[in-house]
């Protein structure tokens, strides 16, 4: 399987984490943002929105990180998607929470502090409020289950990871302190060897 992406990209990292968790071999091709390769051919034919990641699996081409992760897990018979209908539905619920309620506000801090895309005070205040709301809801869940969607590590955990990792290296990490179950979950899942491999920390 060929993976086209950037090692620092949150979306690429979801795919790399899924590959590492499922022990799936792959060949990585850097799409160099600095050279604008993501907005040029041949990458535009792989990902028409000019973003990463994209894959080519023996001629089968697709993009969108969460969809790619589901494909990889199903292809190799991985354990990242529960076979039980209701457990799987809960996993999908938490992936939707990640997309709809967590990642947007979290990324405001990442843009502001890491990527130097400065956000105004009102934007950061709104992001703080939204993130605190999401963290409170995650805290309740993680007080009763070891992983975000239940008893096992799933794609839902993976989907949160790249964003939390970046937020934790900004002053917004303090927003997580009042949520001990979220912190314990993050400390546990970020210690996985697969995460270290996916992020080049191994
Ligand atoms: N929904 C897409 C989003 C992809 C995306 O936003 N990728 C970012 C890197 S994490 C990117 O390529 N940004 C460059 C750009 O949008 O110009 C996915 O999950 O794959």
XYZ file of C-alpha atoms and ligand atoms in Angstrom:
222
model
C 0.000 0.000 0.000
C 1.329 3.408 -0.931
C 0.600 6.281 1.468
C 0.999 9.867 0.293
C 1.199 12.334 3.130
C 3.228 14.494 5.431
C 4.633 13.122 8.707
C 3.565 16.207 10.704
C -0.003 16.203 9.348
C -2.698 15.201 11.825
C -4.688 13.425 9.114
C -1.664 11.509 7.862
C -0.919 10.480 11.452
C -4.332 8.839 11.860
C -3.532 6.640 8.873
C 0.035 5.911 10.038
C -1.321 4.983 13.476
C -3.875 2.625 11.938
C -1.137 1.008 9.833
C 1.076 0.614 12.910
C -1.730 -0.815 15.068
C -2.624 -3.365 12.402
C 0.992 -4.170 11.476
C 0.223 -3.366 7.855
C 3.257 -2.833 5.611
C 3.274 0.325 3.515
C 5.423 2.573 1.403
C 5.413 6.252 2.399
C 5.772 9.094 -0.107
C 6.259 12.608 1.241
C 3.979 15.253 -0.230
C 6.131 18.295 0.412
C 3.978 21.200 1.658
C 6.960 23.571 1.489
C 7.165 22.964 -2.254
C 3.386 23.175 -2.660
C 3.278 19.599 -3.932
C -0.178 19.056 -2.360
C -1.660 21.639 -4.757
C -0.011 20.249 -7.907
C -0.086 17.160 -10.058
C 0.358 14.306 -9.509
C -1.078 14.863 -6.023
C -4.237 16.714 -7.170
C -5.255 13.552 -9.039
C -4.863 11.544 -5.833
C -6.660 14.088 -3.592
C -8.747 16.631 -5.535
C -9.026 18.978 -2.513
C -5.238 19.345 -2.511
C -4.813 17.824 0.939
C -3.131 14.818 2.533
C -3.330 11.881 3.028
C -4.220 9.673 0.071
C -3.499 6.013 -0.608
C -2.983 3.730 -3.582
C -3.517 0.089 -2.677
C -2.599 -1.938 -5.722
C -4.474 0.481 -7.995
C -7.312 1.192 -5.555
C -7.048 4.896 -4.821
C -8.801 6.832 -2.085
C -8.511 9.796 0.273
C -10.013 11.053 3.581
C -8.085 9.904 6.643
C -10.939 8.371 8.630
C -12.289 6.493 5.611
C -8.779 5.251 4.792
C -8.352 4.037 8.378
C -11.616 2.104 8.228
C -10.536 0.579 4.892
C -7.142 -0.509 6.232
C -8.626 -2.082 9.349
C -11.270 -3.982 7.383
C -8.817 -5.079 4.716
C -6.425 -6.686 7.184
C -9.081 -7.902 9.639
C -7.828 -5.574 12.367
C -9.318 -5.193 15.823
C -9.866 -1.419 15.646
C -13.562 -1.629 14.694
C -15.781 -3.635 17.074
C -17.702 -6.481 15.447
C -20.642 -5.991 17.809
C -23.226 -3.692 16.176
C -23.820 -1.487 19.208
C -20.155 -1.222 20.128
C -19.445 -0.208 16.527
C -22.253 2.370 16.628
C -20.779 3.868 19.801
C -17.375 4.035 18.098
C -18.982 5.959 15.212
C -20.700 8.266 17.703
C -17.317 9.203 19.225
C -15.687 9.689 15.824
C -18.520 12.113 15.061
C -17.901 13.906 18.367
C -14.225 14.194 17.473
C -15.094 15.775 14.104
C -18.022 17.928 15.214
C -17.148 19.012 18.749
C -13.463 18.501 19.511
C -11.124 18.986 16.569
C -12.372 22.401 15.409
C -11.774 24.188 18.724
C -8.591 22.196 19.456
C -7.088 23.210 16.121
C -7.663 26.908 16.835
C -4.950 26.636 19.510
C -2.698 24.581 17.236
C -2.986 27.182 14.449
C -2.370 30.019 16.903
C 0.569 28.626 18.865
C 2.239 26.145 16.499
C 1.497 27.130 12.912
C 1.610 30.902 13.534
C -1.844 31.406 12.019
C -2.854 33.923 14.661
C -6.415 33.688 16.000
C -8.131 36.672 17.622
C -9.091 36.719 21.310
C -12.787 36.129 20.643
C -11.971 33.031 18.556
C -9.717 31.618 21.275
C -12.328 32.371 23.957
C -15.004 30.532 21.956
C -12.583 27.636 21.338
C -11.856 27.442 25.082
C -15.554 27.193 25.891
C -16.198 24.547 23.212
C -13.164 22.492 24.209
C -14.131 22.575 27.884
C -17.605 21.367 26.986
C -16.236 18.483 24.884
C -13.669 17.578 27.560
C -16.379 17.485 30.230
C -18.413 15.040 28.152
C -15.326 12.920 27.383
C -14.434 12.937 31.115
C -17.794 11.412 31.984
C -17.359 8.664 29.390
C -13.754 7.921 30.362
C -14.786 7.687 34.008
C -16.686 4.539 33.136
C -14.737 2.990 30.225
C -10.992 2.598 29.654
C -11.144 3.840 26.056
C -13.262 6.566 24.491
C -15.749 4.202 22.859
C -15.742 1.425 25.454
C -13.671 -1.517 26.578
C -11.241 -1.712 23.646
C -8.892 0.603 21.767
C -10.657 1.586 18.529
C -10.456 3.953 15.582
C -12.272 6.492 17.754
C -9.241 6.721 20.061
C -6.975 7.061 17.022
C -9.073 9.895 15.587
C -8.578 12.049 18.698
C -4.869 11.357 19.098
C -3.139 13.647 16.568
C -5.148 16.661 17.716
C -4.594 16.057 21.442
C -0.882 15.528 20.802
C -0.558 18.961 19.211
C -2.775 20.767 21.754
C -0.664 19.296 24.553
C 2.322 21.206 23.229
C 0.468 24.547 23.521
C -0.599 26.541 26.621
C -4.106 25.095 26.029
C -2.877 21.866 27.623
C -3.939 23.485 30.904
C -7.556 23.127 29.799
C -7.121 19.345 30.200
C -5.930 19.498 33.839
C -9.430 19.527 35.440
C -10.255 16.261 33.629
C -8.247 13.444 35.280
C -9.851 10.601 33.339
C -9.127 12.331 30.027
C -5.524 12.869 31.149
C -5.117 9.249 32.275
C -6.567 8.018 28.962
C -4.266 10.292 26.956
C -1.195 9.273 28.979
C -2.079 5.603 28.444
C -2.820 5.671 24.717
C 0.076 7.962 23.830
C 2.428 5.410 25.394
C 1.487 2.810 22.783
C 4.432 1.717 20.669
C 2.269 2.203 17.569
C 1.808 5.896 18.382
C 5.534 6.368 18.873
C 6.094 4.682 15.526
C 3.392 6.746 13.769
C 4.804 10.014 15.077
C 8.480 9.173 14.622
C 9.058 9.144 18.408
C 10.043 5.454 18.525
N -10.888 15.516 5.832
C -9.543 15.370 5.315
C -8.741 16.592 5.751
C -7.354 16.564 5.188
C -6.546 17.759 5.654
O -7.108 18.768 6.171
N -5.248 17.629 5.514
C -4.373 18.731 5.881
C -3.184 18.210 6.683
S -3.736 17.472 8.219
C -3.836 19.359 4.625
O -3.515 18.689 3.675
N -3.736 20.688 4.649
C -3.230 21.446 3.531
C -4.291 22.270 2.867
O -5.483 22.154 3.228
O -3.935 23.038 2.013
C -8.949 14.068 5.875
O -9.332 13.675 6.982
O -8.130 13.434 5.190
